[in-house]
Amino acid sequence: MRGLDIRERPSPNHGDRGEPPNLRPINTLVLHYTGMQSAEAALDRLCDPEAKVSSHYLVEEDGAVWRLVPEARRAFHAGVSCWLGESDLNWVSIGIEIVNPGHEWGYRKFPEPQMTAVEALCRDIVGRHRIPSYRVVGHSDIAPDRKADPGELFDWPRLARAGVGLWPEPDPGLRRRRGRGVGIVERARGLSDLARLGYEVVPGNEGPPLAAFQRRFRPERWDGRLDGETSGRLAEVAQLYDASTAALEAARRDRFRNYRRVN
Ligand SMILES: [Zn+2]
């Protein structure tokens, strides 16, 4: 990997990715925070055979990167999870643990050297595996009932500027709609956008996926309420999502056309 000094700390906690025809391609990148008091404690746990958890990489606050599990193997980082209708995302994903004490031990900003390393690592992974921007997710996106990581302090806009993940710049007028109620029709449209983006939306339990969306795309308040600002933000992200899927589809058609031309 160019520009990245990766240290090896092999974890025993991994399995195969399945055999053909059940082999599912790597198509998702999942970002986590460690949520432990120190990097060393997190590394110990991720390598402890009793704990049965792991990730492919861990990035320390000073930017040091550890490889725990080879990408060709299935690391145990996502647990019960769902995104875009696909469940058990360990089978199709690469997981990065980013050192941070998390909400339990004193959640804090992710320092610059750490973000520089995270950005370089993510760019490399999405480039090699052609992971589309709408399949770069936080753990809380794919398990909103259980997880809050990497959380509202994580710099998603920066990653998006580097070509990793979705981040539409918010319309400046949007903030005025915060806290304002929405009608039945707007609420239905917002929840449908939420599901289309990939979140698992269970009727009667819309709060957790809404809060996960807010942590990521409207990080000033994550109350799980579909207010006017959240509804507007959902529409902005859904628009970018549609543009990304359409661009991908057009590229696929081009490749197919070129293939037919040369064959
Ligand atoms: Zn996590």
Short mmCIF file of C-alpha atoms and ligand atoms in Angstrom, two decimals:
data_model
loop_
_atom_site.label_atom_id
_atom_site.label_comp_id
_atom_site.label_asym_id
_atom_site.label_seq_id
_atom_site.Cartn_x
_atom_site.Cartn_y
_atom_site.Cartn_z
CA MET A 1 0.00 0.00 0.00
CA ARG A 2 1.54 3.26 -1.12
CA GLY A 3 2.50 5.78 1.55
CA LEU A 4 1.27 3.56 4.38
CA ASP A 5 3.50 1.80 6.81
CA ILE A 6 1.48 -1.19 7.94
CA ARG A 7 2.51 -3.22 10.95
CA GLU A 8 1.44 -6.82 11.40
CA ARG A 9 -0.41 -8.05 14.49
CA PRO A 10 -2.17 -11.23 13.38
CA SER A 11 -5.48 -12.01 15.06
CA PRO A 12 -6.72 -15.62 15.22
CA ASN A 13 -10.31 -14.39 14.90
CA HIS A 14 -11.32 -14.88 11.26
CA GLY A 15 -12.97 -17.35 8.90
CA ASP A 16 -13.24 -17.99 5.19
CA ARG A 17 -15.39 -15.86 2.91
CA GLY A 18 -17.25 -18.88 1.55
CA GLU A 19 -16.72 -21.11 -1.45
CA PRO A 20 -18.17 -20.63 -4.95
CA PRO A 21 -21.04 -20.41 -5.72
CA ASN A 22 -21.66 -18.91 -2.26
CA LEU A 23 -18.62 -16.66 -2.34
CA ARG A 24 -19.90 -13.08 -2.11
CA PRO A 25 -17.63 -10.33 -3.46
CA ILE A 26 -16.18 -7.65 -1.17
CA ASN A 27 -18.45 -4.65 -1.74
CA THR A 28 -18.65 -2.75 1.58
CA LEU A 29 -16.27 -0.84 3.85
CA VAL A 30 -17.27 -0.56 7.54
CA LEU A 31 -15.69 2.01 9.87
CA HIS A 32 -15.69 1.59 13.65
CA TYR A 33 -14.23 3.17 16.74
CA THR A 34 -12.62 0.85 19.27
CA GLY A 35 -14.52 2.22 22.29
CA MET A 36 -11.81 1.12 24.71
CA GLN A 37 -9.55 3.01 27.12
CA SER A 38 -6.36 2.48 25.12
CA ALA A 39 -5.09 1.25 21.77
CA GLU A 40 -3.20 -1.56 23.48
CA ALA A 41 -6.36 -2.79 25.23
CA ALA A 42 -8.20 -2.75 21.90
CA LEU A 43 -5.41 -4.65 20.09
CA ASP A 44 -5.33 -7.24 22.88
CA ARG A 45 -9.07 -7.77 22.69
CA LEU A 46 -9.16 -7.95 18.87
CA CYS A 47 -6.46 -10.64 19.03
CA ASP A 48 -7.92 -12.60 21.96
CA PRO A 49 -9.27 -15.97 20.78
CA GLU A 50 -11.84 -15.91 23.60
CA ALA A 51 -13.29 -12.58 22.46
CA LYS A 52 -14.00 -13.83 18.92
CA VAL A 53 -13.88 -10.29 17.53
CA SER A 54 -11.46 -8.72 15.09
CA SER A 55 -11.13 -6.29 12.19
CA HIS A 56 -8.90 -6.17 9.13
CA TYR A 57 -7.12 -3.01 10.27
CA LEU A 58 -6.71 -0.80 13.31
CA VAL A 59 -5.57 2.82 13.12
CA GLU A 60 -4.04 4.44 16.20
CA GLU A 61 -4.39 8.11 17.11
CA ASP A 62 -0.81 8.82 15.95
CA GLY A 63 -1.60 7.29 12.55
CA ALA A 64 0.05 3.89 13.08
CA VAL A 65 -1.79 1.21 11.07
CA TRP A 66 -1.99 -2.44 12.11
CA ARG A 67 -3.12 -5.33 9.95
CA LEU A 68 -4.92 -7.94 12.05
CA VAL A 69 -6.66 -10.06 9.42
CA PRO A 70 -5.82 -10.43 5.69
CA GLU A 71 -8.50 -8.92 3.43
CA ALA A 72 -9.10 -12.30 1.76
CA ARG A 73 -10.37 -13.61 5.11
CA ARG A 74 -13.61 -12.74 6.93
CA ALA A 75 -12.94 -10.67 10.06
CA PHE A 76 -15.52 -10.60 12.89
CA HIS A 77 -16.32 -6.89 13.20
CA ALA A 78 -19.89 -6.16 12.09
CA GLY A 79 -21.97 -8.72 14.02
CA VAL A 80 -25.70 -8.78 13.34
CA SER A 81 -26.00 -6.17 10.60
CA CYS A 82 -27.93 -5.14 7.51
CA TRP A 83 -27.33 -2.70 4.64
CA LEU A 84 -29.23 -2.34 1.36
CA GLY A 85 -31.12 -5.53 2.14
CA GLU A 86 -27.95 -7.54 2.63
CA SER A 87 -27.35 -9.03 6.08
CA ASP A 88 -24.28 -10.43 7.91
CA LEU A 89 -21.95 -7.90 6.36
CA ASN A 90 -18.77 -9.60 7.59
CA TRP A 91 -19.02 -11.81 4.51
CA VAL A 92 -18.78 -8.90 2.06
CA SER A 93 -16.93 -6.21 3.94
CA ILE A 94 -13.60 -4.92 5.12
CA GLY A 95 -13.58 -3.52 8.65
CA ILE A 96 -11.38 -0.77 10.06
CA GLU A 97 -11.20 -0.10 13.81
CA ILE A 98 -10.24 3.50 14.58
CA VAL A 99 -8.84 4.05 18.06
CA ASN A 100 -11.08 6.31 20.17
CA PRO A 101 -12.37 5.81 23.74
CA GLY A 102 -15.90 6.12 22.38
CA HIS A 103 -19.03 7.35 24.11
CA GLU A 104 -18.40 5.15 27.13
CA TRP A 105 -14.86 6.28 28.01
CA GLY A 106 -14.63 9.90 26.88
CA TYR A 107 -15.49 10.34 23.21
CA ARG A 108 -13.13 12.79 21.55
CA LYS A 109 -12.12 14.17 18.17
CA PHE A 110 -10.14 11.97 15.83
CA PRO A 111 -6.66 13.62 15.59
CA GLU A 112 -5.18 14.78 12.29
CA PRO A 113 -2.43 12.09 11.96
CA GLN A 114 -5.07 9.42 12.55
CA MET A 115 -7.44 10.89 9.94
CA THR A 116 -4.59 11.17 7.42
CA ALA A 117 -3.91 7.44 7.82
CA VAL A 118 -7.61 6.51 7.78
CA GLU A 119 -8.09 8.51 4.58
CA ALA A 120 -5.12 6.86 2.82
CA LEU A 121 -6.17 3.38 3.94
CA CYS A 122 -9.80 3.86 2.87
CA ARG A 123 -8.81 5.30 -0.51
CA ASP A 124 -6.61 2.32 -1.17
CA ILE A 125 -9.31 -0.20 -0.15
CA VAL A 126 -12.21 1.34 -2.10
CA GLY A 127 -9.94 1.73 -5.15
CA ARG A 128 -8.75 -1.88 -5.17
CA HIS A 129 -12.16 -3.42 -4.49
CA ARG A 130 -14.18 -0.81 -6.44
CA ILE A 131 -16.41 -0.21 -3.42
CA PRO A 132 -19.06 2.34 -4.40
CA SER A 133 -19.45 5.46 -2.24
CA TYR A 134 -22.87 4.38 -0.95
CA ARG A 135 -21.35 1.20 0.46
CA VAL A 136 -18.91 3.01 2.75
CA VAL A 137 -20.67 2.90 6.11
CA GLY A 138 -20.28 3.35 9.83
CA HIS A 139 -21.02 0.48 12.20
CA SER A 140 -24.03 2.43 13.50
CA ASP A 141 -25.47 2.61 9.95
CA ILE A 142 -25.63 -1.17 9.65
CA ALA A 143 -26.51 -1.97 13.31
CA PRO A 144 -28.34 1.15 14.56
CA ASP A 145 -30.09 -0.64 17.43
CA ARG A 146 -26.80 -1.65 19.02
CA LYS A 147 -24.05 0.66 17.85
CA ALA A 148 -23.09 4.34 17.79
CA ASP A 149 -19.64 4.12 16.18
CA PRO A 150 -17.69 5.82 14.71
CA GLY A 151 -20.07 8.56 15.92
CA GLU A 152 -20.92 12.18 15.29
CA LEU A 153 -17.35 13.50 15.66
CA PHE A 154 -16.06 11.43 12.78
CA ASP A 155 -15.03 13.52 9.78
CA TRP A 156 -17.13 12.01 6.97
CA PRO A 157 -16.95 15.20 4.85
CA ARG A 158 -13.16 14.90 4.70
CA LEU A 159 -13.32 11.30 3.52
CA ALA A 160 -15.90 12.20 0.88
CA ARG A 161 -13.61 14.95 -0.45
CA ALA A 162 -11.01 12.18 -0.87
CA GLY A 163 -13.54 10.11 -2.83
CA VAL A 164 -14.61 7.85 0.06
CA GLY A 165 -18.32 7.75 0.95
CA LEU A 166 -21.27 10.07 0.34
CA TRP A 167 -21.45 13.62 1.69
CA PRO A 168 -23.56 16.26 -0.03
CA GLU A 169 -22.79 19.76 1.27
CA PRO A 170 -25.89 20.81 3.26
CA ASP A 171 -28.04 23.57 1.82
CA PRO A 172 -27.48 26.58 4.13
CA GLY A 173 -31.26 27.12 4.40
CA LEU A 174 -31.75 23.67 5.86
CA ARG A 175 -30.90 24.56 9.47
CA ARG A 176 -33.93 26.82 9.78
CA ARG A 177 -36.11 23.72 9.47
CA ARG A 178 -34.60 22.01 12.52
CA GLY A 179 -37.19 20.94 15.07
CA ARG A 180 -40.09 21.77 12.77
CA GLY A 181 -42.61 18.99 12.39
CA VAL A 182 -43.34 17.25 9.11
CA GLY A 183 -46.67 16.04 7.73
CA ILE A 184 -47.63 12.46 6.98
CA VAL A 185 -46.61 12.64 3.34
CA GLU A 186 -43.21 14.18 4.04
CA ARG A 187 -42.59 11.66 6.82
CA ALA A 188 -43.43 8.76 4.51
CA ARG A 189 -41.10 10.15 1.84
CA GLY A 190 -38.30 10.62 4.41
CA LEU A 191 -38.59 7.05 5.70
CA SER A 192 -38.64 5.75 2.16
CA ASP A 193 -35.43 7.73 1.41
CA LEU A 194 -33.89 6.30 4.59
CA ALA A 195 -34.61 2.74 3.47
CA ARG A 196 -33.46 3.41 -0.08
CA LEU A 197 -30.09 4.65 1.19
CA GLY A 198 -29.56 1.26 2.83
CA TYR A 199 -30.84 1.59 6.40
CA GLU A 200 -33.01 -1.19 7.76
CA VAL A 201 -36.27 0.56 8.69
CA VAL A 202 -38.64 -1.54 10.79
CA PRO A 203 -42.12 0.00 11.20
CA GLY A 204 -42.58 1.21 14.78
CA ASN A 205 -38.80 1.34 15.37
CA GLU A 206 -37.73 4.16 13.04
CA GLY A 207 -35.84 6.06 15.78
CA PRO A 208 -32.54 4.12 15.75
CA PRO A 209 -31.93 4.23 11.96
CA LEU A 210 -32.96 7.91 11.93
CA ALA A 211 -30.49 8.64 14.75
CA ALA A 212 -27.76 6.74 12.86
CA PHE A 213 -28.48 8.80 9.75
CA GLN A 214 -28.33 12.02 11.80
CA ARG A 215 -25.03 11.10 13.51
CA ARG A 216 -23.54 10.76 10.09
CA PHE A 217 -25.24 13.42 7.96
CA ARG A 218 -26.63 15.97 10.48
CA PRO A 219 -24.21 15.48 13.38
CA GLU A 220 -25.39 18.49 15.44
CA ARG A 221 -28.32 16.57 16.85
CA TRP A 222 -29.12 12.85 16.76
CA ASP A 223 -32.45 12.58 18.50
CA GLY A 224 -33.98 10.07 16.06
CA ARG A 225 -36.82 12.50 15.21
CA LEU A 226 -37.77 13.08 11.61
CA ASP A 227 -37.96 16.89 11.77
CA GLY A 228 -37.91 19.26 8.81
CA GLU A 229 -34.13 19.49 8.72
CA THR A 230 -33.67 15.71 8.82
CA SER A 231 -36.24 15.31 6.08
CA GLY A 232 -34.43 17.86 3.89
CA ARG A 233 -31.07 16.24 4.59
CA LEU A 234 -32.47 12.81 3.69
CA ALA A 235 -33.59 14.23 0.34
CA GLU A 236 -30.11 15.70 -0.28
CA VAL A 237 -28.32 12.44 0.49
CA ALA A 238 -30.85 10.42 -1.53
CA GLN A 239 -30.27 12.70 -4.52
CA LEU A 240 -26.51 12.11 -4.33
CA TYR A 241 -27.14 8.38 -3.87
CA ASP A 242 -29.26 8.33 -7.04
CA ALA A 243 -26.55 10.21 -8.95
CA SER A 244 -23.90 7.72 -7.75
CA THR A 245 -25.91 4.63 -8.68
CA ALA A 246 -26.80 6.16 -12.07
CA ALA A 247 -23.12 6.95 -12.78
CA LEU A 248 -22.13 3.41 -11.84
CA GLU A 249 -24.83 1.97 -14.09
CA ALA A 250 -23.68 4.16 -17.01
CA ALA A 251 -20.07 3.04 -16.51
CA ARG A 252 -21.20 -0.59 -16.51
CA ARG A 253 -23.11 -0.06 -19.76
CA ASP A 254 -20.03 1.57 -21.33
CA ARG A 255 -17.83 -1.35 -20.36
CA PHE A 256 -20.35 -3.75 -21.83
CA ARG A 257 -20.53 -1.74 -25.09
CA ASN A 258 -16.74 -1.65 -25.39
CA TYR A 259 -16.57 -5.34 -24.69
CA ARG A 260 -19.01 -6.06 -27.51
CA ARG A 261 -17.05 -3.77 -29.84
CA VAL A 262 -13.74 -5.57 -29.37
CA ASN A 263 -15.23 -9.05 -29.36
ZN ZN B 1 -18.04 -1.12 15.78
#
